[in-house]
Amino acid sequence: MGLPTLEFSDSFLDSPDFRERLKCHEIELERTNKFIKDLIKDGNMLITALKNLSAAVQKFSQSLQEFQFECLGDAETDDEVNIAQSFKEFSQLLNTVEEERRRLIQNADDVLITPLEKFRKEQIGAAKEGKKKFDKETEKYYSTLERHLSLSSKKKEAYLQEADTQIDKERQLFYDASLEYVFKIQEVQEKKKFEFVEPLLAFLQGLFTFYHEGYELAHEFEPYKQQLQFNLQNTRNNFVSTKQEVEKLMKRIRSADQDYKPPGQWTMEGFLYVQEKRPLGCTWTRHYCTYEKSSKTFTMSNTENKSAGKQPEVFKLKSCIRRKTDSIDKRFCFDIEVAERHGVMTLQALSESNRRLWLEAMDGREPVRNSACSSLKYSFGAGCIPCSNSSFCFFHCHTGINTMGLYRIGGVNSKVQKLMTTVFLVASISTLPSFLFILSFSESDDQNYRVRAVHALVHKMPERNKEMLELLIKHLVRVSAQNQSNLMTVSNLGVIFGPTLMRSQEETVAAMMNIKFQNIVVEILIENFNKVSHSLTLNGLVSYFCCLYRDAKAMYSCEAEHSHELSFPQGAHFSNVYPSVEPGWLQATYEGKTGLIPENYVVFL
């Protein structure tokens, strides 16, 4: 039920009913005043919370901006580059959102708090002042009226007329205060319908603008999000395949000899105990030692010396002799002679097999046995695969090409071994020479450059190996074309066949980290099969490779029109010049930058 109306005529009567209706308006006005005060308090708390949230998000955004991804290996794939940059993209997105939130916070005080406070002070405050005046005039009028009515009729006429004039004046003041109060209180009740609601609507409009900006940003962010999800999925697939290879390597290393010598830059390296003679005897000090056979350089670093900054000792090896057990009370010892010291240096290895490895590396007088590491090295022989053999016809067979998860489902080991002994295709593919792996993806992110580089490297392979590769890639192209049914996309095929076709000769964790680049090479071979496998004539091949990596000189100046082209002046000297896949263009290096140059603009030197 709404508030009762107040008639101006009731102000003259000042009836109890009028007073009751007036009291209802006063109660409602006080309730509104209290509500606005609470709303202003809650609004200030909301603005403070928004400021705290904005500060927290900005701190979070700053942390994302400052973090730098570090990936294993010397180079990164395009997927890894995009993932590493993702934190900065996230930070930029959050900063854009917070810019809009800051505008919302700055406007909140102007559009919400200030108008509400103004309405409460000016309108409700004016009504309260009107009530005070009305109450004061009411008390004054009725007091005067009581005194006037108590006057005796025997008073002089002049005195009574003066009293009548005074009461009329007080009555008029009372009526004026009553009318103004009734007008003001009803005015406030009507004004609150819009002056109270408008600030709330303006604040919500700002809030909707903020949310709409977030929606627009999310819409603009959608393509990047989808690309990033694709990069993440590729990286996850690479991780799974790399993890399997690393686990296999770990198991092989675990089952190998304890003194297995992993491949590295040194002929031999490891801990040795060096005999040091003292006045009261001798001591044995642990050193980390390395030996380079080609230069006969022997290096010792004292790992037990706590002093920092001490340089390792470097010696030139003259000879190495096994120390007989009966000549010393220590086991696994051998003596070396170096040019920098007189006499011999006695060293103690960690075990008998470890001593044999050191003696073998230093050409010592200890009978040499084959190193355990030789069994772990891969040998890429010159033998090629007779691709003309009809037993490889399954490459052209479409049976099972739509099978879901093709090539990702492992077969029964006994049948796989039987197949490998009868049809040597898989084993032969895994031992193809890894020419393609010398491609460095850190030098250029231009896809056309990569395709041209793979094209050139493919044609450096032995003819039969190249034919075998062409058969395989042609088959994988057909497999990838059915990815809607078999789910074998180009990326998935790269994950499976990359490590198989380009296995590293050294089985190290660093080599395993390069599997991701092997996967990319296979993807390029599949996606650009027609370009890469384009056959060249014999004369074309001769002329093509004879002019590789030549020097040239510019006859005319040229301004690049595209990012993959080079700008150069007349007389510029080019290095590493060789024909490009694109007709009429050469690939060249000028002032440290590699790109395309017009063939008819240069002469070879």
PDB file of C-alpha atoms in Angstrom, residues 74 92 347 384 490 551 589:
ATOM      1  CA  ASP A  74      69.776 -24.550 -28.369  1.00  0.00           C
ATOM      2  CA  GLN A  92      48.658  -7.526 -22.278  1.00  0.00           C
ATOM      3  CA  LEU A 347      96.452 -41.597 -10.719  1.00  0.00           C
ATOM      4  CA  CYS A 384      70.536 -48.451 -49.693  1.00  0.00           C
ATOM      5  CA  VAL A 490      50.081 -34.132 -40.323  1.00  0.00           C
ATOM      6  CA  ASP A 551      79.883 -15.732 -54.477  1.00  0.00           C
ATOM      7  CA  THR A 589      73.564 -13.822 -47.890  1.00  0.00           C
TER       8      THR A 589
END
